[in-house]
């Protein structure tokens, strides 16, 4: 019975957060288009993540409705969730690398400008 409660939670929250992620990703993609075409990429990634979350919730719903906790049903659910985690992990690594690069760049340029304009 504990598995049923977990599947119900995954079903609701997976579909809900999937839809919200898709909607906000759409806004981010449209907003990014106004800056540059490449600015839409984070929004597109967010939409893809939302689709995988929604599919995870939908598979959990099907498993509950069909009373199907077979290996195939759980495989589809876990496959969608693992793709979500993979993309989210790659995106997180890229963002962390970009932040580290910006910190290093700001320290180097800040040091250069302070020494060049004799602020010290």
PDB file of C-alpha atoms in Angstrom:
ATOM      1  CA  UNK A   1       0.000   0.000   0.000  1.00  0.00           C
ATOM      2  CA  UNK A   2       2.956   2.301   0.603  1.00  0.00           C
ATOM      3  CA  UNK A   3       3.877   2.035  -3.082  1.00  0.00           C
ATOM      4  CA  UNK A   4       0.425   3.258  -4.065  1.00  0.00           C
ATOM      5  CA  UNK A   5       0.800   6.397  -1.936  1.00  0.00           C
ATOM      6  CA  UNK A   6       4.202   7.098  -3.496  1.00  0.00           C
ATOM      7  CA  UNK A   7       2.791   6.603  -6.996  1.00  0.00           C
ATOM      8  CA  UNK A   8      -0.092   8.971  -6.207  1.00  0.00           C
ATOM      9  CA  UNK A   9       2.351  11.611  -5.012  1.00  0.00           C
ATOM     10  CA  UNK A  10       4.550  11.166  -8.092  1.00  0.00           C
ATOM     11  CA  UNK A  11       1.479  11.268 -10.317  1.00  0.00           C
ATOM     12  CA  UNK A  12       0.169  14.563  -8.946  1.00  0.00           C
ATOM     13  CA  UNK A  13       3.407  16.431  -8.338  1.00  0.00           C
ATOM     14  CA  UNK A  14       5.098  15.151 -11.478  1.00  0.00           C
ATOM     15  CA  UNK A  15       2.280  16.384 -13.700  1.00  0.00           C
ATOM     16  CA  UNK A  16       1.817  19.644 -11.757  1.00  0.00           C
ATOM     17  CA  UNK A  17       5.487  20.629 -11.672  1.00  0.00           C
ATOM     18  CA  UNK A  18       5.876  19.444 -15.260  1.00  0.00           C
ATOM     19  CA  UNK A  19       3.147  21.797 -16.471  1.00  0.00           C
ATOM     20  CA  UNK A  20       4.481  24.719 -14.413  1.00  0.00           C
ATOM     21  CA  UNK A  21       8.014  24.083 -15.696  1.00  0.00           C
ATOM     22  CA  UNK A  22       6.783  23.969 -19.300  1.00  0.00           C
ATOM     23  CA  UNK A  23       4.850  27.247 -18.874  1.00  0.00           C
ATOM     24  CA  UNK A  24       7.763  29.096 -17.258  1.00  0.00           C
ATOM     25  CA  UNK A  25      10.153  27.587 -19.788  1.00  0.00           C
ATOM     26  CA  UNK A  26       7.963  28.948 -22.571  1.00  0.00           C
ATOM     27  CA  UNK A  27       8.101  32.427 -21.043  1.00  0.00           C
ATOM     28  CA  UNK A  28      11.876  32.146 -20.647  1.00  0.00           C
ATOM     29  CA  UNK A  29      12.297  30.976 -24.246  1.00  0.00           C
ATOM     30  CA  UNK A  30      10.142  33.798 -25.599  1.00  0.00           C
ATOM     31  CA  UNK A  31      11.938  36.350 -23.428  1.00  0.00           C
ATOM     32  CA  UNK A  32      15.290  34.985 -24.525  1.00  0.00           C
ATOM     33  CA  UNK A  33      14.328  35.339 -28.179  1.00  0.00           C
ATOM     34  CA  UNK A  34      14.116  39.102 -27.739  1.00  0.00           C
ATOM     35  CA  UNK A  35      17.732  39.245 -26.561  1.00  0.00           C
ATOM     36  CA  UNK A  36      19.255  36.804 -29.039  1.00  0.00           C
ATOM     37  CA  UNK A  37      18.257  33.515 -30.611  1.00  0.00           C
ATOM     38  CA  UNK A  38      20.720  31.775 -28.295  1.00  0.00           C
ATOM     39  CA  UNK A  39      18.939  33.370 -25.335  1.00  0.00           C
ATOM     40  CA  UNK A  40      16.043  30.978 -25.850  1.00  0.00           C
ATOM     41  CA  UNK A  41      18.180  27.903 -25.124  1.00  0.00           C
ATOM     42  CA  UNK A  42      17.697  27.901 -21.316  1.00  0.00           C
ATOM     43  CA  UNK A  43      13.946  28.166 -21.809  1.00  0.00           C
ATOM     44  CA  UNK A  44      13.961  25.319 -24.314  1.00  0.00           C
ATOM     45  CA  UNK A  45      15.934  23.156 -21.879  1.00  0.00           C
ATOM     46  CA  UNK A  46      13.409  24.019 -19.181  1.00  0.00           C
ATOM     47  CA  UNK A  47      10.550  22.980 -21.490  1.00  0.00           C
ATOM     48  CA  UNK A  48      12.252  19.636 -22.177  1.00  0.00           C
ATOM     49  CA  UNK A  49      12.723  19.085 -18.435  1.00  0.00           C
ATOM     50  CA  UNK A  50       9.058  19.879 -17.868  1.00  0.00           C
ATOM     51  CA  UNK A  51       8.025  17.343 -20.497  1.00  0.00           C
ATOM     52  CA  UNK A  52      10.034  14.606 -18.770  1.00  0.00           C
ATOM     53  CA  UNK A  53       8.531  15.509 -15.387  1.00  0.00           C
ATOM     54  CA  UNK A  54       5.045  15.463 -16.881  1.00  0.00           C
ATOM     55  CA  UNK A  55       5.687  12.080 -18.527  1.00  0.00           C
ATOM     56  CA  UNK A  56       6.904  10.711 -15.192  1.00  0.00           C
ATOM     57  CA  UNK A  57       3.703  11.838 -13.489  1.00  0.00           C
ATOM     58  CA  UNK A  58       1.588  10.464 -16.323  1.00  0.00           C
ATOM     59  CA  UNK A  59       3.267   7.051 -16.144  1.00  0.00           C
ATOM     60  CA  UNK A  60       2.617   6.971 -12.396  1.00  0.00           C
ATOM     61  CA  UNK A  61      -1.044   7.814 -13.072  1.00  0.00           C
ATOM     62  CA  UNK A  62      -1.305   4.981 -15.599  1.00  0.00           C
ATOM     63  CA  UNK A  63       0.278   2.582 -13.127  1.00  0.00           C
ATOM     64  CA  UNK A  64      -2.334   3.536 -10.515  1.00  0.00           C
ATOM     65  CA  UNK A  65      -5.320   3.444 -12.886  1.00  0.00           C
ATOM     66  CA  UNK A  66      -4.402   0.147 -14.483  1.00  0.00           C
ATOM     67  CA  UNK A  67      -3.294  -1.255 -11.146  1.00  0.00           C
ATOM     68  CA  UNK A  68      -0.201  -1.986 -13.148  1.00  0.00           C
ATOM     69  CA  UNK A  69       2.942  -2.083 -11.117  1.00  0.00           C
ATOM     70  CA  UNK A  70       4.647  -4.319 -13.619  1.00  0.00           C
ATOM     71  CA  UNK A  71       8.275  -3.989 -14.497  1.00  0.00           C
ATOM     72  CA  UNK A  72       7.393  -2.325 -17.815  1.00  0.00           C
ATOM     73  CA  UNK A  73       5.306   0.403 -16.189  1.00  0.00           C
ATOM     74  CA  UNK A  74       7.930   1.153 -13.574  1.00  0.00           C
ATOM     75  CA  UNK A  75      10.641   1.028 -16.234  1.00  0.00           C
ATOM     76  CA  UNK A  76       8.899   3.755 -18.264  1.00  0.00           C
ATOM     77  CA  UNK A  77       8.406   5.875 -15.144  1.00  0.00           C
ATOM     78  CA  UNK A  78      12.018   5.545 -14.047  1.00  0.00           C
ATOM     79  CA  UNK A  79      13.305   6.024 -17.598  1.00  0.00           C
ATOM     80  CA  UNK A  80      11.569   9.410 -17.884  1.00  0.00           C
ATOM     81  CA  UNK A  81      12.771  10.462 -14.449  1.00  0.00           C
ATOM     82  CA  UNK A  82      16.348   9.374 -15.159  1.00  0.00           C
ATOM     83  CA  UNK A  83      16.360  11.447 -18.372  1.00  0.00           C
ATOM     84  CA  UNK A  84      15.107  14.423 -16.369  1.00  0.00           C
ATOM     85  CA  UNK A  85      17.893  13.995 -13.819  1.00  0.00           C
ATOM     86  CA  UNK A  86      20.533  13.569 -16.535  1.00  0.00           C
ATOM     87  CA  UNK A  87      19.561  16.775 -18.339  1.00  0.00           C
ATOM     88  CA  UNK A  88      19.189  18.676 -15.056  1.00  0.00           C
ATOM     89  CA  UNK A  89      22.617  17.449 -13.921  1.00  0.00           C
ATOM     90  CA  UNK A  90      24.313  18.450 -17.167  1.00  0.00           C
ATOM     91  CA  UNK A  91      22.604  21.842 -17.065  1.00  0.00           C
ATOM     92  CA  UNK A  92      23.709  22.320 -13.438  1.00  0.00           C
ATOM     93  CA  UNK A  93      27.328  21.487 -14.293  1.00  0.00           C
ATOM     94  CA  UNK A  94      27.268  23.960 -17.196  1.00  0.00           C
ATOM     95  CA  UNK A  95      25.823  26.712 -14.985  1.00  0.00           C
ATOM     96  CA  UNK A  96      28.369  26.052 -12.221  1.00  0.00           C
ATOM     97  CA  UNK A  97      31.224  26.143 -14.744  1.00  0.00           C
ATOM     98  CA  UNK A  98      29.886  29.411 -16.167  1.00  0.00           C
ATOM     99  CA  UNK A  99      29.596  30.947 -12.686  1.00  0.00           C
ATOM    100  CA  UNK A 100      33.149  29.858 -11.837  1.00  0.00           C
ATOM    101  CA  UNK A 101      34.394  31.351 -15.104  1.00  0.00           C
ATOM    102  CA  UNK A 102      32.609  34.646 -14.377  1.00  0.00           C
ATOM    103  CA  UNK A 103      34.072  34.802 -10.859  1.00  0.00           C
ATOM    104  CA  UNK A 104      37.592  34.196 -12.170  1.00  0.00           C
ATOM    105  CA  UNK A 105      37.087  36.711 -14.975  1.00  0.00           C
ATOM    106  CA  UNK A 106      35.750  39.359 -12.591  1.00  0.00           C
ATOM    107  CA  UNK A 107      38.682  38.851 -10.213  1.00  0.00           C
ATOM    108  CA  UNK A 108      41.235  39.118 -13.019  1.00  0.00           C
ATOM    109  CA  UNK A 109      39.600  42.132 -14.654  1.00  0.00           C
ATOM    110  CA  UNK A 110      38.922  43.786 -11.296  1.00  0.00           C
ATOM    111  CA  UNK A 111      42.561  43.394 -10.326  1.00  0.00           C
ATOM    112  CA  UNK A 112      43.658  44.787 -13.685  1.00  0.00           C
ATOM    113  CA  UNK A 113      41.410  47.860 -13.486  1.00  0.00           C
ATOM    114  CA  UNK A 114      42.325  48.602  -9.873  1.00  0.00           C
ATOM    115  CA  UNK A 115      46.035  48.455 -10.672  1.00  0.00           C
ATOM    116  CA  UNK A 116      45.674  50.314 -13.988  1.00  0.00           C
ATOM    117  CA  UNK A 117      43.700  53.237 -12.600  1.00  0.00           C
ATOM    118  CA  UNK A 118      45.606  53.388  -9.297  1.00  0.00           C
ATOM    119  CA  UNK A 119      42.665  52.853  -6.979  1.00  0.00           C
ATOM    120  CA  UNK A 120      44.934  51.157  -4.469  1.00  0.00           C
TER     121      UNK A 120
END
